Structures are given as structure tokens and as C-alpha cells.
CSV table of C-alpha atoms and ligand atoms in Angstrom, one decimal:
chain,number,residue,atom,x,y,z
A,1,UNK,CA,86.8,82.7,-5.0
A,2,UNK,CA,90.6,81.7,-5.1
A,3,UNK,CA,92.2,82.1,-2.3
A,4,UNK,CA,95.5,83.6,-3.0
A,5,UNK,CA,96.9,85.4,-0.2
A,6,UNK,CA,96.3,85.0,4.1
A,7,UNK,CA,97.5,86.5,6.4
A,8,UNK,CA,97.3,87.2,10.2
A,9,UNK,CA,97.4,90.5,10.7
A,10,UNK,CA,96.9,91.8,14.0
A,11,UNK,CA,95.7,90.6,17.1
A,12,UNK,CA,94.0,92.8,20.4
A,13,UNK,CA,91.6,93.8,22.9
A,14,UNK,CA,90.2,97.5,21.4
A,15,UNK,CA,88.5,97.8,18.8
A,16,UNK,CA,89.8,101.0,18.4
A,17,UNK,CA,92.8,99.1,18.0
A,18,UNK,CA,92.1,96.8,14.9
A,19,UNK,CA,92.9,97.4,11.3
A,20,UNK,CA,91.5,100.5,9.9
A,21,UNK,CA,91.3,100.2,5.9
A,22,UNK,CA,87.3,100.4,5.0
A,23,UNK,CA,88.0,96.7,3.8
A,24,UNK,CA,85.0,94.9,4.6
A,25,UNK,CA,85.0,92.3,7.2
A,26,UNK,CA,83.5,88.6,8.4
A,27,UNK,CA,83.7,88.0,11.8
A,28,UNK,CA,83.2,83.7,13.1
A,29,UNK,CA,81.7,84.0,16.8
A,30,UNK,CA,79.7,81.4,19.0
A,31,UNK,CA,80.8,79.3,22.0
A,32,UNK,CA,84.5,77.5,22.6
A,33,UNK,CA,85.8,74.6,21.2
A,34,UNK,CA,82.3,75.1,18.2
A,35,UNK,CA,84.7,75.0,15.3
A,36,UNK,CA,86.4,79.3,14.4
A,37,UNK,CA,89.3,78.8,14.2
A,38,UNK,CA,89.3,74.7,12.3
A,39,UNK,CA,86.9,76.8,9.4
A,40,UNK,CA,89.5,79.8,9.3
A,41,UNK,CA,92.2,76.9,7.9
A,42,UNK,CA,89.3,75.3,6.4
A,43,UNK,CA,88.6,78.1,4.1
A,44,UNK,CA,91.8,79.9,3.9
A,45,UNK,CA,92.5,76.1,3.3
A,46,UNK,CA,95.4,76.5,6.1
A,47,UNK,CA,96.4,73.7,8.8
A,48,UNK,CA,97.4,76.7,11.2
A,49,UNK,CA,96.3,80.4,9.9
A,50,UNK,CA,94.5,80.2,13.1
A,51,UNK,CA,95.0,78.3,16.1
A,52,UNK,CA,92.2,75.4,17.0
A,53,UNK,CA,92.9,73.8,19.8
A,54,UNK,CA,90.4,71.1,21.0
A,55,UNK,CA,90.2,72.7,24.4
A,56,UNK,CA,87.8,74.6,24.8
A,57,UNK,CA,89.4,78.3,24.8
A,58,UNK,CA,91.5,78.2,22.6
A,59,UNK,CA,91.3,81.4,20.9
A,60,UNK,CA,91.5,85.4,22.3
A,61,UNK,CA,91.6,88.4,22.1
A,62,UNK,CA,90.3,89.6,17.9
A,63,UNK,CA,92.4,88.3,15.8
A,64,UNK,CA,92.6,89.8,12.1
A,65,UNK,CA,93.1,87.9,9.6
A,66,UNK,CA,93.8,89.7,5.5
A,67,UNK,CA,92.4,87.6,2.6
A,68,UNK,CA,93.5,88.6,-1.3
A,69,UNK,CA,94.0,91.5,0.0
A,70,UNK,CA,90.6,92.9,0.3
A,71,UNK,CA,88.7,91.6,2.4
A,72,UNK,CA,89.2,90.0,6.3
A,73,UNK,CA,88.2,87.0,8.4
A,74,UNK,CA,88.2,88.1,12.3
A,75,UNK,CA,89.0,85.2,14.5
A,76,UNK,CA,87.1,85.4,18.1
A,77,UNK,CA,86.9,83.9,21.5
A,78,UNK,CA,84.6,81.6,22.3
A,79,UNK,CA,81.3,84.0,23.2
A,80,UNK,CA,80.1,83.2,27.2
A,81,UNK,CA,78.5,85.3,29.5
A,82,UNK,CA,80.2,88.2,32.1
A,83,UNK,CA,78.6,88.7,36.0
A,84,UNK,CA,78.3,92.7,36.0
A,85,UNK,CA,76.0,92.7,39.3
A,86,UNK,CA,74.8,92.0,42.6
A,87,UNK,CA,71.7,90.9,40.5
A,88,UNK,CA,73.6,88.7,39.4
A,89,UNK,CA,72.5,90.0,35.9
A,90,UNK,CA,74.5,88.3,32.6
A,91,UNK,CA,76.3,90.3,29.2
A,92,UNK,CA,78.7,88.9,26.8
A,93,UNK,CA,82.0,90.2,27.7
A,94,UNK,CA,82.8,93.7,26.7
A,95,UNK,CA,84.7,93.5,24.2
A,96,UNK,CA,83.0,91.9,21.8
A,97,UNK,CA,80.2,93.6,21.9
A,98,UNK,CA,81.5,96.7,21.6
A,99,UNK,CA,83.2,94.7,18.5
A,100,UNK,CA,80.2,93.5,17.0
A,101,UNK,CA,78.7,97.3,17.9
A,102,UNK,CA,81.5,99.5,17.0
A,103,UNK,CA,83.1,97.7,13.9
A,104,UNK,CA,82.0,99.8,11.1
A,105,UNK,CA,83.7,97.2,8.4
A,106,UNK,CA,81.8,94.7,9.4
A,107,UNK,CA,79.0,93.5,7.1
A,108,UNK,CA,78.1,89.7,8.5
A,109,UNK,CA,79.0,88.1,11.2
A,110,UNK,CA,78.7,83.8,11.0
A,111,UNK,CA,77.2,82.4,13.7
A,112,UNK,CA,79.0,78.3,14.9
A,113,UNK,CA,76.7,76.6,16.3
A,114,UNK,CA,77.5,72.5,16.7
A,115,UNK,CA,74.8,70.8,14.2
A,116,UNK,CA,75.1,67.9,16.8
A,117,UNK,CA,73.6,70.2,19.2
A,118,UNK,CA,70.2,71.6,20.2
A,119,UNK,CA,69.1,75.0,20.3
A,120,UNK,CA,71.5,76.3,23.3
A,121,UNK,CA,69.8,80.0,25.3
A,122,UNK,CA,73.7,81.8,24.9
A,123,UNK,CA,73.0,81.5,21.1
A,124,UNK,CA,69.7,82.7,20.8
A,125,UNK,CA,70.3,85.5,23.0
A,126,UNK,CA,73.4,86.1,21.2
A,127,UNK,CA,71.6,86.4,17.2
A,128,UNK,CA,68.4,88.3,19.5
A,129,UNK,CA,71.5,90.5,20.8
A,130,UNK,CA,72.2,91.2,17.2
A,131,UNK,CA,69.4,91.9,15.9
A,132,UNK,CA,69.0,94.2,18.2
A,133,UNK,CA,71.7,96.0,17.1
A,134,UNK,CA,71.3,95.4,13.1
A,135,UNK,CA,74.7,93.6,12.8
A,136,UNK,CA,73.6,91.4,10.2
A,137,UNK,CA,74.3,88.1,11.4
A,138,UNK,CA,74.5,84.5,8.9
A,139,UNK,CA,74.2,81.5,10.5
A,140,UNK,CA,77.4,78.1,9.6
A,141,UNK,CA,76.2,75.1,11.1
A,142,UNK,CA,79.5,73.3,12.5
A,143,UNK,CA,80.7,69.4,12.6
A,144,UNK,CA,78.6,67.7,9.9
A,145,UNK,CA,80.7,65.2,9.7
A,146,UNK,CA,79.8,63.8,13.6
A,147,UNK,CA,75.9,63.4,12.3
A,148,UNK,CA,74.6,60.4,8.3
A,149,UNK,CA,73.4,63.2,6.1
A,150,UNK,CA,69.7,62.3,7.3
A,151,UNK,CA,70.6,63.2,11.1
A,152,UNK,CA,73.1,66.6,9.5
A,153,UNK,CA,69.6,67.9,7.4
A,154,UNK,CA,66.6,67.5,10.1
A,155,UNK,CA,69.4,68.8,12.6
A,156,UNK,CA,69.7,72.2,10.7
A,157,UNK,CA,65.5,72.2,9.6
A,158,UNK,CA,64.6,71.3,12.9
A,159,UNK,CA,67.6,75.1,14.4
A,160,UNK,CA,65.8,77.3,12.2
A,161,UNK,CA,62.0,75.8,12.7
A,162,UNK,CA,62.6,76.7,16.4
A,163,UNK,CA,64.2,80.6,15.6
A,164,UNK,CA,60.8,80.9,13.5
A,165,UNK,CA,58.4,79.6,15.6
A,166,UNK,CA,60.5,81.7,18.8
A,167,UNK,CA,60.9,85.7,17.5
A,168,UNK,CA,62.8,85.3,14.3
A,169,UNK,CA,60.6,86.1,11.0
A,170,UNK,CA,63.0,84.7,8.3
A,171,UNK,CA,65.2,82.5,8.5
A,172,UNK,CA,68.1,83.6,8.6
A,173,UNK,CA,71.3,82.5,5.8
A,174,UNK,CA,73.0,79.2,6.4
A,175,UNK,CA,74.7,76.9,6.1
A,176,UNK,CA,75.7,73.4,7.3
A,177,UNK,CA,80.3,72.9,6.7
A,178,UNK,CA,82.3,71.0,8.1
A,179,UNK,CA,85.8,71.4,8.6
A,180,UNK,CA,87.5,67.7,8.9
A,181,UNK,CA,86.1,67.1,5.0
A,182,UNK,CA,85.2,70.2,3.6
A,183,UNK,CA,81.6,70.3,3.4
A,184,UNK,CA,80.2,73.7,3.0
A,185,UNK,CA,83.5,75.7,1.6
A,186,UNK,CA,82.4,76.1,-2.1
A,187,UNK,CA,78.8,78.2,-1.0
A,188,UNK,CA,80.5,80.1,1.9
A,189,UNK,CA,83.2,81.4,0.4
A,190,UNK,CA,80.3,82.4,-2.8
A,191,UNK,CA,78.3,84.0,0.2
A,192,UNK,CA,80.9,86.1,1.4
A,193,UNK,CA,82.3,87.2,-3.0
A,194,UNK,CA,78.5,88.1,-3.6
A,195,UNK,CA,78.9,91.0,-0.4
A,196,UNK,CA,82.4,92.0,-1.5
A,197,UNK,CA,81.1,92.9,-4.6
A,198,UNK,CA,78.4,94.6,-3.1
A,199,UNK,CA,80.1,96.1,-1.1
A,200,UNK,CA,83.0,97.4,-3.5
A,201,UNK,CA,80.1,98.9,-6.2
A,202,UNK,CA,78.1,100.7,-3.5
B,301,GTP,P1,87.6,78.5,20.3
B,301,GTP,O1,88.8,79.8,20.1
B,301,GTP,O2,88.4,77.8,21.9
B,301,GTP,O3,86.5,79.0,20.9
B,301,GTP,O4,87.4,77.3,19.8
B,301,GTP,P2,86.8,77.3,18.5
B,301,GTP,O5,85.5,77.8,17.9
B,301,GTP,O6,88.3,78.2,18.1
B,301,GTP,O7,87.1,75.6,18.1
B,301,GTP,P3,88.2,74.8,17.2
B,301,GTP,O8,88.4,75.7,15.9
B,301,GTP,O9,89.8,75.2,17.8
B,301,GTP,O10,88.5,73.1,17.4
B,301,GTP,C1,87.6,73.0,19.3
B,301,GTP,C2,87.5,71.1,18.6
B,301,GTP,O11,86.5,70.7,17.0
B,301,GTP,C3,88.9,71.1,18.2
B,301,GTP,O12,89.3,70.1,18.9
B,301,GTP,C4,88.8,70.4,16.3
B,301,GTP,O13,89.6,69.5,15.9
B,301,GTP,C5,86.9,70.1,16.1
B,301,GTP,N1,86.5,70.7,15.0
B,301,GTP,C6,86.7,71.3,14.4
B,301,GTP,N2,86.0,71.5,13.3
B,301,GTP,C7,85.5,70.3,13.6
B,301,GTP,C8,84.7,70.2,12.6
B,301,GTP,O14,84.3,70.1,11.2
B,301,GTP,N3,85.0,68.0,12.3
B,301,GTP,C9,85.2,67.5,13.6
B,301,GTP,N4,84.8,66.1,13.7
B,301,GTP,N5,86.0,68.0,14.6
B,301,GTP,C10,86.5,69.7,14.5
B,302,MG,MG1,89.4,79.8,18.1
């Protein structure tokens, strides 16, 4: 897919106020600093369409970008847990869960994980939560430039195996990327393009 336009539309913390055009939408989610905003810039070939930072917590709010005038990319803040009760129960931040539960246009959530790290409970729990809520998702391994090709393949394989050994019967689609080296760009854009075609033909 060729990117002909990419424009920032709006930021907000209220899913009800997100754009209401019936266009397919893809959201980038994951821990702070995993590289969500950088990946959006890499895919769009723009240096600072989405704001990035070496310090975690750069992206706040739900940020909509309209691409080629016919689909949306959404940059989200890093998820974490919010404490909600005396019993120290932990849940994901409310506006993030509301976004995923209520956003009808959402056709795929991309869960980003740093390829160097072992599976982290917060990511596994978020994927499980997406599954429980019937939200389609794919995994994007980020920062592949930090590993040698062999180690990179090994890490991704071990991660997927971990999912299969725990609660998943099927491996979700997954992509290995580097925003620094542009690894994975064409594969991801093709994946999005295929879903868009299905969306518009149904
Ligand atoms: P929050 O908005 O805080 O949730 O973070 P984020 O997930 O949007 O991360 P962001 O894109 O701001 O990147 C965080 C840091 O990781 C920045 O210093 C980036 O330069 C760096 N980074 C992102 N992607 C890559 C990558 O593919 N390779 C390398 N080496 N560094 C990366
Ligand atoms: Mg960000």
C-alpha cells in the first residue's frame, strides 16, 4: 500500500468523541516506551507525525490519524494498571478498555512488545482481556534492530510458543519490526491493506 496522506485528526480521552466516520481503524497499544508512536511514524514515513520520546509516558490520550483519506491509525498511551479497590484489585485504565470495547470501527488492535523481553504479565493479561472481549488483535515485536537476526527469530518463536503453552489455542498473527531499520513495514502495510479491502467489500 502506498501512503498518499497521513493527517492528525484529534486527541481525546472519551471514546464517544472519537471521529464517527465509518472507516476501518487500527490501534497501537502496549507498554510505555515500547515504540508505538515510532512505529506509526515509520509506517507513514513521517518523522514526527506521532510524538515520541525516550522517556516513558509521552503519548497521553487517544490520538487519531487519518490515512489515505480512508482508514484510521490510533496512537494510544502505554497501558498500565489502575488500582480500583481496597483489595488492591488492578484493572487497565478505564478509557483504554472503553476504547477497545466501544469502538465499532476498530478492526485490529496491534499489541506491541519489545522483542528483547520475556513475556510480561501485563501484556499477557491485556491480550487475554482482548480475547475475552472478542477484539481481534495481532502482535508486533518492536526494536528488532537491537538483536542479531538469529536471536530475533528465537525470541519471537519462544514468545509465540509461550502463548500456545498458556491460554491460546492458535497463535495470533505476528510481525517483527524495527522503526530504526524499517523492518516489517511492507508486511504490516499489506496486512492492513488486506483487512481494509475486506472491510470495504462487505
Ligand atoms: P509512550 O508514548 O510513552 O507510551 O511510548 P511509545 O510506545 O509511543 O514509544 P516511542 O515511540 O515514544 O519510543 C520510545 C523510545 O524507544 C524512543 O527513544 C524511541 O527512539 C525508541 N524506539 C522506538 N522504536 C525503536 C526501534 O525500532 N529501535 C530502537 N533501537 N529504538 C526504538
Ligand atoms: Mg507514544
